[in-house]
Amino acid sequence: MSKVIEVKDLTKKYKELTAVDHLSFNLEEGEILGLLGPNGSGKSTTINCILSLLTMNEGEIKIFGKEMKPNAYDIKKDIGVIFQEVAVFEELTVYENIDYFCGLYINNKQERKEKVEKAIEFVGLSEFKKFYPKQLSGGLLRRLNIACGIAHEPKLIFLDEPTVAVDPQSRNNILEGIKALRDKGATILYTTHYMEEAEILCDRIIIMDKGKIIAQGTKNELKELAGIEEKVTLEVENLPQEKQEKLKKIPNIEEIKYEGNQLMISFQKGENNFTHLLEWLKQEKISYDGIYSEKPSLNDVFLQLTGKELRD
Amino acid sequence: MIHQFTYALKSLFRNKMLIFWTFAFPIIMAFFFNIAFSNIVEDEKLDVFPIAIVQNQEWNNDEIFQKSIETLGKENSEDRLFSLHYTANEQEAKKLLEDEEITGYLIVEKEEPKIVVKKSGIEETVFQNVIQEIEKQKNIVVDLITQKIEEQMKQGITTIDQEKIINEELQSVQEKGTYTAQKNENNHLDYTMIEYYTLIAMACLYGAILGMTAINNLLANMSTKGMRVSVAPVKRMKMIISSSLVALVAQLIGLVLLFAFTLLIIKVDYGEKIFPIILLAFVGALAGLSLGVFVGTVLKRKEDTKMGILIAVTMLGCFFSGMMGITMKYIIDTAVPIVNKINPASMITDGFYALYYYSGLERYWVNVISLIIFSIVLIALSTIALRRQKYDSI
């Protein structure tokens, strides 16, 4: 696989604030790389620097092996960008909007027509071709936004939080669409602050905070960093303090939290953790209404690395 | 480029807000002006009005000034504008003014004519303008007379009739219409025309909204659409030129509609100098476009805010150039003349005024050239900002 994007030591400052701090990473051909981090962590700034929209204080950026510059038209022709904010003309119909933006890349009218039709079908807007943006729901509008960025069939696609303020059904459609784009051969750089999206979608994830990379790898590699194997939650009424202290003595227990009727237990790596817990509950004659187990999330990784929730 | 041009045009003509401000609003205003002025014109036909002349030594020595004023005060003349009262000193003139027997008085002091009026109004403005024009042209007349006398002396003529020469040259200058305000078909000075001129100025300057919107859609630091365009493999200057062209075309269509409405429906008489009228409207449209491009490029605010600023600036400019009454133009011209010197609305209004009321084109060209300079300066400043392709912040 070849490197589609190479970012070395990228630094961007806004006066005193360092928005991106010596960031280095590569994006390999055919992969979906997620930039995951809370709002203000520097994800969008990174994309805008890569796209040569923003000046950078330090660093080097290569796309398709060539230095990225504002007038690097040979690079730009193979790039598609979907910005966080919907960027369409209110006065143009769905078809016209896609045709307009596609026309910035493709001059041939017939070729463009085919690509526009394909894009419309791909995002599921065939029934809405003649609709104006204000006639579309939030989810459909997002889909139009995506179609405008991908109609020219770019090799490299930047998606900057494309699912913000989108209903769950539309979000699923969008995520499926992004996977389909990758399956068709596109390389994707995807920014989000939704850890679930990054988990579902991305082959590799870079977790950012305050402009720095705090961890990167596949989702499994990242979860290793959380230092816990699984989390078990039970609904228990009145668990006395002495029982809680006893519970902590079960092997591999990392931490327990008891809030309301919710007892949350984090286990370190180890064998038969769940069985040990069930046996202890039986032995102590503690009754519980529900019990469920979950693997650590990227939020746990973020919590482990920064001491704060990703959602904060 | 045709692709961008077509879509930019389509997008613009479907934008109801832009269509209202640039096309509909000036026509609506023209309609209301017509209703409002149809009575005013009848009521405010400019009749001969009384002025006083202080007959001091300087007045008596200034033969050219005397002749000019006397021509405009001659009884039974079609060009009569003033009813003249002569006073021996300024106190008498002051008394007449206080008693409201005259509109104002003229006194020549230190070789400078000074007019004194009690209030602001149409008659006072006319008085002021006419005296200014006479003063401007006096030097030309003096030069012509000197030339003529020298010629006669060269020819060996020893008995030179100075008064005859003065009369001839004055008449020649007056025939060229360089300072006497011409009377229109209705045989009175129609000052409501100023309102229509300011309306055209307003329509020209509202083109700024089109220019601003076009630029806003192209710059990454101004809009997300601009970001999308900026990451596409198209040359930015090509996009800017095609979008500006669209704005200019739309603006000219708006002006054609306004002219058609005012000429054909409400029968406004713009005079017969068609080519200079078209040129002035075109240059005015260019100035409006440049203003929009400048605001669109330099001012980092929301599009709606910029639109509000442009509308406010245009309205204020038109107000200063006489849209709500010619008195304001007079006040600004006398109190803070620099304002209307750099006010494009005033340049356009004054250009039309000069075309309509003067047969000479000198004043017209001053305004046309001023508008061109105004446009060049703004486009130059915008180009400096437009050359930036990367931004410190978005």
XYZ file of C-alpha atoms in Angstrom:
706
model
C 0.000 0.000 0.000
C 1.279 3.478 -0.812
C 1.017 6.523 1.356
C -1.761 8.816 0.177
C -1.203 11.479 2.831
C 2.026 12.150 4.711
C 1.882 14.693 7.507
C 5.118 15.567 9.278
C 5.405 17.841 12.295
C 2.334 19.859 11.426
C 1.968 22.812 13.796
C -0.708 25.461 13.615
C -0.996 28.311 16.082
C -3.713 30.918 16.492
C -1.766 33.643 18.270
C -1.002 32.116 21.680
C -3.123 29.008 21.170
C -1.483 25.967 19.607
C -4.340 24.289 17.760
C -2.222 21.558 16.202
C 1.012 20.601 17.900
C 3.703 18.755 15.913
C 1.290 16.277 14.390
C 2.686 13.463 12.250
C 0.783 10.620 10.615
C 0.290 8.810 7.342
C -2.814 7.678 5.535
C -2.416 4.514 3.512
C -4.187 3.853 0.240
C -7.609 2.247 0.629
C -7.981 2.765 4.363
C -10.350 4.811 6.464
C -8.380 6.756 9.020
C -10.352 8.375 11.803
C -9.314 11.511 13.624
C -11.184 11.180 16.906
C -11.260 13.829 19.582
C -13.510 16.219 21.448
C -14.578 19.534 19.945
C -11.622 21.874 19.765
C -9.041 19.112 19.702
C -7.677 20.309 16.331
C -9.280 17.833 13.911
C -10.798 20.358 11.503
C -7.733 22.586 11.694
C -5.618 19.590 10.709
C -7.816 18.919 7.674
C -7.800 22.572 6.648
C -4.015 22.673 6.873
C -3.721 19.483 4.817
C -6.020 21.039 2.204
C -3.848 24.174 2.088
C -6.714 26.379 3.205
C -4.900 27.407 6.357
C -1.337 28.565 6.754
C 0.738 26.398 9.038
C 3.551 27.440 11.329
C 5.625 24.325 10.804
C 5.443 21.044 9.020
C 5.324 19.289 5.726
C 2.326 17.839 3.918
C 2.388 15.514 0.959
C -0.589 14.106 -0.882
C -0.076 11.377 -3.476
C 3.646 11.852 -2.856
C 3.611 15.512 -3.894
C 3.812 18.649 -1.800
C 0.344 20.082 -1.212
C -0.044 23.746 -2.205
C -3.056 25.972 -2.969
C -2.315 25.774 -6.691
C -1.565 22.021 -6.760
C -4.422 21.410 -9.202
C -3.102 17.985 -10.214
C -3.558 16.865 -6.592
C -6.833 18.695 -6.030
C -8.547 17.031 -8.992
C -8.438 13.715 -7.110
C -9.650 15.074 -3.779
C -13.195 15.336 -2.496
C -14.110 17.230 0.653
C -17.239 17.094 2.764
C -17.176 19.872 5.307
C -18.867 19.838 8.679
C -21.164 22.687 7.684
C -23.490 22.033 4.763
C -22.098 23.957 1.785
C -24.718 24.129 -0.953
C -26.523 26.870 -2.855
C -30.028 27.451 -1.523
C -31.131 28.705 -4.931
C -30.059 25.587 -6.851
C -31.864 22.254 -6.874
C -30.317 19.020 -5.641
C -29.267 18.102 -9.179
C -27.951 21.569 -9.973
C -25.914 21.775 -6.780
C -24.195 18.464 -7.454
C -23.699 19.364 -11.109
C -22.222 22.749 -10.189
C -19.630 21.349 -7.791
C -18.879 18.381 -10.042
C -18.346 20.867 -12.863
C -15.440 22.382 -10.959
C -13.647 19.067 -11.559
C -15.109 17.663 -14.774
C -15.600 19.720 -17.913
C -17.082 17.066 -20.166
C -20.837 17.518 -19.986
C -21.810 13.918 -20.766
C -19.270 12.452 -18.344
C -20.416 14.885 -15.680
C -24.056 14.003 -16.211
C -23.327 10.316 -15.652
C -21.328 11.003 -12.509
C -23.984 13.324 -11.098
C -26.671 10.704 -11.668
C -24.492 8.074 -9.990
C -23.847 10.321 -7.007
C -27.559 11.065 -6.627
C -28.347 7.386 -6.665
C -25.488 6.603 -4.297
C -26.757 8.977 -1.605
C -30.379 8.012 -2.204
C -31.661 11.352 -3.448
C -33.145 10.158 -6.736
C -36.631 11.198 -5.666
C -35.442 14.635 -4.638
C -33.487 15.757 -7.725
C -35.658 18.801 -8.306
C -35.982 19.729 -4.657
C -34.337 22.839 -3.271
C -32.143 22.414 -0.169
C -34.663 24.118 2.096
C -37.208 21.452 1.147
C -34.956 18.668 2.440
C -34.793 17.265 5.966
C -31.537 17.570 7.936
C -30.490 14.029 7.022
C -31.218 14.469 3.312
C -29.373 17.765 3.327
C -26.311 16.028 4.753
C -26.574 13.465 2.005
C -26.675 16.233 -0.584
C -23.615 17.752 1.055
C -21.833 14.437 0.670
C -22.946 14.008 -2.950
C -21.529 17.437 -3.801
C -18.150 16.347 -2.448
C -17.917 12.932 -4.068
C -19.719 13.203 -7.423
C -16.437 13.554 -9.318
C -15.337 10.190 -7.851
C -12.218 11.336 -6.015
C -9.468 8.962 -4.926
C -9.069 10.711 -1.589
C -12.018 11.904 0.455
C -11.988 14.148 3.503
C -15.065 13.920 5.689
C -15.158 16.450 8.489
C -17.822 15.391 10.995
C -20.434 14.657 8.306
C -22.993 13.271 10.757
C -23.250 16.155 13.201
C -26.913 16.837 14.056
C -28.164 13.945 11.963
C -30.909 11.509 13.067
C -29.809 7.899 13.779
C -31.340 6.472 10.608
C -29.652 9.003 8.342
C -26.423 8.546 10.259
C -26.469 4.818 9.558
C -27.116 5.514 5.877
C -24.214 7.925 5.754
C -21.859 5.508 7.494
C -22.873 2.702 5.147
C -22.256 5.027 2.226
C -18.780 5.867 3.478
C -17.924 2.179 3.781
C -19.189 1.689 0.227
C -16.917 4.494 -0.996
C -13.954 2.762 0.608
C -15.010 -0.525 -0.965
C -15.016 1.223 -4.335
C -11.368 2.130 -3.789
C -11.430 5.557 -2.154
C -9.071 6.448 0.673
C -10.794 8.315 3.470
C -9.766 10.676 6.234
C -12.679 10.927 8.640
C -12.981 13.249 11.604
C -15.510 12.747 14.345
C -16.109 13.204 18.024
C -18.452 10.198 18.101
C -16.386 7.246 19.295
C -19.019 4.748 18.104
C -18.646 6.004 14.543
C -14.893 5.721 14.673
C -15.189 2.188 16.016
C -17.669 1.078 13.357
C -16.034 2.801 10.415
C -12.322 3.270 10.768
C -9.508 0.871 10.023
C -7.179 2.992 12.079
C -7.916 5.702 14.594
C -5.878 8.652 15.790
C -7.096 10.050 19.088
C -6.400 13.759 19.422
C -6.565 16.111 22.340
C -5.400 19.725 22.490
C -3.839 19.462 19.054
C -1.714 16.437 19.870
C -1.944 12.765 19.032
C -2.436 10.964 22.301
C -2.867 7.481 20.825
C -3.197 5.781 17.481
C -3.801 2.320 16.132
C -6.635 -0.053 15.309
C -9.585 -0.021 17.671
C -8.366 -3.212 19.341
C -4.879 -1.820 19.746
C -6.315 1.288 21.304
C -8.549 -0.636 23.681
C -5.499 -2.426 24.974
C -4.397 0.968 26.185
C -7.454 1.301 28.384
C -5.924 -1.277 30.783
C -9.263 -3.004 31.399
C -10.728 -6.142 29.909
C -14.390 -5.619 30.461
C -16.941 -3.642 32.418
C -19.840 -5.320 34.237
C -22.902 -3.424 35.401
C -25.499 -4.800 37.852
C -28.652 -3.393 39.375
C -28.384 -4.001 43.090
C -30.443 -2.525 45.890
C -28.665 -1.518 49.087
C -25.131 -2.829 48.830
C -23.484 -2.102 52.179
C -19.986 -0.649 52.324
C -18.543 -3.818 53.868
C -19.841 -5.862 50.904
C -18.292 -3.387 48.511
C -14.953 -3.797 50.275
C -15.296 -7.585 50.060
C -16.107 -7.315 46.336
C -12.824 -5.504 45.685
C -10.982 -8.621 46.826
C -12.217 -10.669 43.851
C -9.257 -11.271 41.509
C -8.593 -8.758 38.648
C -11.045 -6.125 39.832
C -9.654 -2.725 38.820
C -12.351 -0.447 40.152
C -15.895 -0.473 41.443
C -18.458 2.314 41.414
C -21.810 2.193 43.190
C -24.209 4.961 42.215
C -27.939 4.689 42.888
C -28.730 1.072 42.278
C -26.008 0.733 39.635
C -22.928 -1.253 40.535
C -20.210 -0.854 37.905
C -17.198 -3.117 38.043
C -14.114 -2.750 35.824
C -11.980 -5.867 35.391
C -8.351 -6.047 34.415
C -7.288 -8.701 31.952
C -7.676 -12.167 33.387
C -9.558 -15.410 33.025
C -13.056 -16.215 34.311
C -13.651 -12.707 35.678
C -17.375 -12.892 35.041
C -17.691 -16.372 36.587
C -15.837 -15.239 39.707
C -18.257 -12.386 40.087
C -21.359 -14.561 39.715
C -20.033 -17.022 42.274
C -19.357 -14.213 44.725
C -22.851 -12.823 44.320
C -24.332 -16.247 45.007
C -22.088 -16.797 48.002
C -22.930 -13.423 49.507
C -26.624 -13.933 48.722
C -26.832 -10.635 46.904
C -29.835 -10.397 44.686
C -29.707 -8.344 41.481
C -32.235 -7.418 38.827
C -30.063 -7.160 35.739
C -26.489 -7.818 34.800
C -24.622 -7.040 31.603
C -21.045 -6.970 30.444
C -19.346 -4.707 27.914
C -15.902 -4.401 26.394
C -13.990 -1.162 26.987
C -14.800 1.663 24.584
C -12.627 4.342 23.046
C -14.072 6.618 25.674
C -12.375 4.442 28.304
C -9.150 4.806 26.354
C -9.567 8.553 26.268
C -10.428 8.569 29.967
C -7.393 6.491 30.764
C -5.071 8.739 28.741
C -6.428 12.177 29.573
C -8.398 11.730 32.776
C -11.525 13.151 31.140
C -14.449 11.844 29.120
C -14.349 12.116 25.334
C -17.805 13.615 25.488
C -16.710 16.442 27.827
C -16.021 29.184 -17.125
C -19.378 29.018 -18.924
C -20.476 26.356 -16.418
C -19.686 28.619 -13.449
C -21.148 31.654 -15.202
C -24.422 29.887 -15.967
C -24.889 28.565 -12.459
C -23.858 31.828 -10.814
C -26.434 33.645 -12.967
C -29.097 31.049 -12.201
C -28.366 31.180 -8.493
C -28.447 34.964 -8.476
C -31.733 35.322 -10.308
C -33.376 32.861 -7.931
C -32.198 34.710 -4.839
C -35.314 36.596 -3.795
C -33.470 38.867 -1.388
C -30.977 39.990 -4.026
C -33.685 40.404 -6.622
C -35.706 42.557 -4.244
C -32.890 44.921 -3.302
C -31.265 45.221 -6.712
C -34.234 45.058 -9.078
C -37.532 45.546 -7.305
C -36.674 48.088 -4.599
C -35.427 50.847 -6.958
C -38.506 50.372 -9.159
C -40.822 50.494 -6.146
C -39.050 53.650 -4.968
C -39.410 55.181 -8.445
C -43.106 54.408 -8.336
C -43.538 56.104 -4.969
C -41.355 59.044 -6.010
C -43.626 59.507 -8.984
C -46.728 59.567 -6.805
C -45.123 61.891 -4.282
C -43.568 64.267 -6.813
C -46.465 64.590 -9.174
C -47.918 67.144 -6.769
C -44.643 68.644 -5.638
C -43.573 69.433 -9.188
C -46.700 71.424 -9.696
C -46.334 73.173 -6.367
C -42.658 73.837 -6.575
C -42.156 75.169 -10.033
C -39.139 77.322 -9.579
C -40.251 80.842 -10.221
C -38.098 83.905 -10.265
C -36.943 84.653 -6.763
C -35.606 87.849 -5.191
C -31.967 88.357 -4.294
C -30.033 91.446 -3.259
C -26.680 92.653 -4.531
C -24.482 94.791 -2.299
C -23.166 97.488 -4.583
C -19.780 98.072 -3.001
C -16.627 99.103 -4.815
C -15.602 95.539 -5.631
C -18.958 94.765 -7.206
C -18.741 97.861 -9.334
C -15.275 96.831 -10.537
C -16.283 93.272 -11.388
C -17.868 93.824 -14.761
C -18.070 90.163 -15.736
C -19.887 89.233 -12.574
C -22.230 92.155 -12.985
C -23.100 91.190 -16.560
C -23.681 87.565 -15.653
C -26.012 88.362 -12.779
C -27.815 91.025 -14.746
C -28.473 88.512 -17.548
C -30.173 86.227 -15.077
C -32.152 89.117 -13.654
C -33.260 90.698 -16.918
C -37.000 91.315 -16.941
C -39.062 89.605 -19.661
C -36.154 87.280 -20.414
C -36.844 83.524 -20.724
C -33.701 82.860 -18.730
C -34.727 85.120 -15.886
C -33.968 83.481 -12.574
C -33.547 86.356 -10.128
C -35.444 89.485 -9.256
C -32.597 91.843 -8.399
C -32.515 94.369 -5.543
C -29.481 96.588 -5.218
C -28.396 97.845 -1.816
C -25.761 100.395 -0.979
C -24.312 98.385 1.885
C -24.509 95.001 3.574
C -26.701 96.238 6.448
C -29.505 97.034 4.022
C -29.200 93.597 2.441
C -29.240 91.992 5.866
C -32.384 93.878 6.752
C -34.094 92.670 3.564
C -33.060 89.128 4.370
C -34.316 89.336 7.937
C -37.607 90.718 6.683
C -37.733 87.755 4.273
C -38.041 90.034 1.298
C -35.170 88.288 -0.440
C -33.879 84.679 -0.601
C -30.319 85.813 -0.040
C -27.792 88.458 -0.939
C -24.495 88.590 -2.739
C -21.521 90.593 -1.627
C -18.119 90.611 -3.318
C -15.320 90.923 -0.804
C -11.602 90.504 -1.381
C -12.391 89.486 -4.975
C -14.487 86.567 -3.702
C -18.267 86.503 -4.101
C -20.001 85.585 -0.867
C -23.632 84.650 -0.608
C -25.634 84.939 2.565
C -28.918 83.064 3.024
C -31.174 82.651 6.005
C -32.234 79.031 5.575
C -31.710 75.929 3.426
C -34.059 75.325 0.547
C -34.328 74.899 -3.186
C -34.026 78.629 -3.974
C -31.037 79.007 -1.684
C -29.380 75.971 -3.310
C -29.964 77.331 -6.800
C -28.587 80.709 -5.753
C -25.486 79.066 -4.326
C -24.928 76.824 -7.382
C -25.366 79.590 -9.917
C -22.916 81.897 -8.145
C -20.388 79.073 -7.889
C -20.695 78.357 -11.602
C -20.344 82.024 -12.554
C -17.224 82.270 -10.422
C -15.797 79.136 -12.016
C -16.339 80.432 -15.519
C -15.219 83.966 -14.821
C -11.575 83.069 -15.308
C -12.351 81.512 -18.673
C -14.141 84.672 -19.765
C -11.254 86.858 -18.540
C -8.808 84.744 -20.549
C -10.972 84.962 -23.652
C -11.315 88.750 -23.329
C -7.555 89.195 -22.830
C -6.927 87.017 -25.870
C -9.349 89.027 -27.978
C -7.870 92.371 -26.939
C -4.359 91.126 -27.701
C -5.502 89.944 -31.125
C -7.052 93.336 -31.890
C -3.913 95.138 -30.743
C -1.811 92.916 -33.008
C -4.089 93.791 -35.897
C -3.311 97.428 -35.189
C -6.752 98.361 -33.918
C -6.269 101.231 -31.561
C -9.835 101.933 -30.481
C -10.796 98.817 -28.623
C -14.411 98.585 -27.411
C -13.907 96.666 -24.185
C -17.591 96.549 -23.268
C -18.482 95.061 -26.633
C -15.826 92.372 -26.219
C -17.039 91.557 -22.727
C -20.630 91.260 -23.938
C -19.625 89.064 -26.870
C -17.551 86.672 -24.799
C -20.121 86.467 -22.057
C -22.791 85.684 -24.594
C -20.559 83.061 -26.173
C -19.959 81.361 -22.832
C -23.634 81.557 -21.949
C -24.599 80.006 -25.270
C -22.306 77.106 -24.482
C -24.367 76.771 -21.381
C -21.434 76.612 -19.113
C -22.985 78.299 -16.191
C -26.512 79.281 -16.796
C -28.856 76.590 -15.668
C -30.940 75.541 -18.627
C -34.632 75.359 -18.342
C -36.358 72.149 -19.247
C -39.383 71.554 -21.407
C -41.760 72.555 -18.646
C -39.934 75.869 -18.541
C -38.908 75.485 -14.927
C -36.050 73.844 -13.081
C -37.311 70.427 -12.058
C -35.429 69.605 -8.880
C -37.265 66.349 -8.377
C -34.973 65.032 -11.092
C -32.278 64.919 -8.412
C -34.369 62.313 -6.607
C -34.490 60.135 -9.691
C -30.749 60.523 -10.165
C -30.138 59.401 -6.608
C -32.444 56.476 -7.328
C -30.252 55.425 -10.249
C -27.226 55.921 -8.025
C -28.872 53.687 -5.455
C -29.598 51.008 -8.074
C -25.986 51.200 -9.254
C -24.657 50.899 -5.724
C -27.019 48.092 -4.762
C -25.021 46.128 -7.312
C -22.515 46.026 -4.469
C -24.708 43.371 -2.845
C -24.355 41.216 -5.954
C -20.598 41.705 -6.008
C -20.290 40.940 -2.307
C -22.406 37.773 -2.581
C -20.395 36.558 -5.576
C -17.113 37.034 -3.722
C -18.445 35.572 -0.490
C -19.251 32.321 -2.275
C -15.698 32.005 -3.522
C -13.479 32.744 -0.563
C -12.604 30.034 1.917
C -12.338 32.497 4.788
C -15.832 33.848 4.115
C -18.053 30.820 3.558
C -18.103 27.016 3.489
C -19.105 27.207 -0.165
C -15.925 29.216 -0.617
C -13.986 26.456 1.124
C -15.473 23.912 -1.255
C -14.566 26.038 -4.271
C -11.067 26.644 -2.893
C -10.268 22.937 -2.692
C -11.371 22.389 -6.312
C -8.819 22.384 -9.136
C -9.941 25.712 -10.599
C -8.009 28.956 -10.811
C -9.403 31.383 -8.311
C -9.041 34.477 -10.465
C -11.021 32.739 -13.203
C -13.827 32.099 -10.729
C -13.695 35.644 -9.373
C -13.802 37.174 -12.854
C -16.701 34.993 -14.004
C -18.694 35.661 -10.820
C -18.027 39.413 -10.977
C -19.116 39.386 -14.591
C -22.363 37.717 -13.569
C -22.902 40.373 -10.912
C -22.236 43.141 -13.440
C -24.566 41.620 -16.043
C -27.330 41.256 -13.446
C -26.767 44.799 -12.276
C -26.981 46.170 -15.813
C -30.204 44.231 -16.389
C -31.557 45.827 -13.196
C -30.574 49.272 -14.462
C -32.177 48.660 -17.853
C -35.396 47.685 -16.074
C -35.242 50.788 -13.894
C -34.597 53.059 -16.874
C -37.364 51.345 -18.835
C -39.807 51.783 -15.959
C -38.947 55.413 -15.302
C -38.802 56.360 -18.978
C -41.779 54.454 -20.306
C -44.145 54.103 -17.373
C -43.640 57.172 -15.238
C -42.230 59.291 -18.068
C -39.110 60.690 -16.439
C -37.205 62.919 -18.835
C -33.498 62.156 -18.676
C -32.647 64.465 -21.548
C -31.261 63.504 -24.906
C -27.652 62.605 -24.189
C -28.177 58.881 -24.438
C -24.569 57.741 -24.772
C -23.292 59.739 -21.779
C -26.273 58.474 -19.748
C -25.418 54.846 -20.605
C -21.742 55.430 -19.879
C -22.481 57.030 -16.517
C -24.846 54.213 -15.526
C -22.235 51.643 -16.562
C -19.450 53.355 -14.628
C -21.817 53.713 -11.664
C -22.586 49.996 -11.839
C -18.859 49.292 -11.920
C -18.367 51.447 -8.832
C -21.159 49.538 -7.070
C -19.643 46.215 -8.034
C -16.193 47.330 -6.827
C -17.683 48.403 -3.507
C -19.285 44.963 -3.119
C -16.105 43.112 -4.085
C -14.169 45.246 -1.601
C -16.589 44.655 1.276
C -16.869 40.962 0.344
C -13.109 40.552 0.350
C -11.955 42.689 3.223
C -14.724 42.546 5.784
C -14.838 39.240 7.648
C -18.436 39.224 8.758
C -21.520 37.127 8.081
C -23.061 37.601 4.648
C -26.234 39.100 6.116
C -24.203 41.584 8.137
C -22.275 42.622 5.048
C -25.516 43.026 3.134
C -26.863 45.230 5.917
C -23.704 47.329 5.859
C -23.887 47.777 2.089
C -27.550 48.748 2.180
C -26.876 51.228 4.984
C -23.833 52.731 3.221
C -25.767 53.041 -0.038
C -28.785 54.645 1.591
C -26.603 57.062 3.524
C -24.664 57.939 0.369
C -27.917 58.573 -1.487
C -29.265 60.623 1.415
C -26.159 62.804 1.344
C -26.523 63.263 -2.387
C -30.093 64.482 -2.117
C -32.431 61.484 -2.183
C -34.583 62.807 0.648
C -34.357 66.395 -0.521
C -31.839 68.481 -2.374
C -31.197 70.548 0.759
C -29.118 67.746 2.230
C -26.841 67.744 -0.808
C -26.408 71.469 -0.372
C -25.640 71.145 3.340
C -23.084 68.383 2.782
C -21.520 70.170 -0.211
C -20.984 73.298 1.831
C -20.313 71.938 5.322
C -18.259 68.798 4.576
C -17.497 68.816 0.848
C -15.077 65.877 1.144
C -17.985 63.548 1.959
C -19.627 63.966 -1.431
C -16.251 64.037 -3.175
C -15.703 60.411 -2.143
C -19.372 59.423 -2.104
C -20.086 57.349 -5.239
C -23.822 58.054 -4.968
C -23.058 61.748 -5.126
C -20.718 61.252 -8.093
C -23.447 59.409 -10.017
C -26.166 61.882 -9.025
C -24.005 64.858 -9.861
C -23.043 63.275 -13.190
C -26.693 62.995 -14.204
C -27.378 66.456 -12.830
C -24.547 67.841 -14.951
C -25.867 66.063 -18.038
C -29.374 67.334 -17.541
C -28.752 70.911 -16.549
C -25.580 71.814 -18.419
C -24.858 71.596 -22.074
C -21.102 71.321 -21.431
C -19.692 67.963 -20.336
C -16.838 69.126 -18.113
C -18.633 68.494 -14.823
C -20.009 65.212 -16.166
C -16.532 63.937 -17.028
C -15.196 64.933 -13.613
C -17.810 62.627 -12.088
C -17.211 59.793 -14.564
C -13.469 59.924 -13.941
C -14.004 60.134 -10.176
C -16.148 56.982 -10.344
C -13.496 55.192 -12.386
C -10.816 56.186 -9.857
C -13.099 55.069 -7.008
C -13.547 51.675 -8.709
C -9.845 51.256 -9.484
C -8.848 52.022 -5.883
C -11.335 49.521 -4.432
C -10.471 46.798 -6.952
C -6.754 47.334 -6.293
C -7.287 47.021 -2.540
C -9.461 43.938 -3.057
C -6.877 42.335 -5.348
C -4.243 42.588 -2.635
C -6.533 40.649 -0.295
C -7.653 38.241 -3.034
C -4.105 37.216 -3.828
C -3.960 35.365 -0.520
C -4.722 31.728 -1.078
C -4.113 30.464 2.442
C -5.564 32.009 5.543
C -4.447 32.330 9.138
C -7.921 31.431 10.265
C -11.161 30.339 8.650
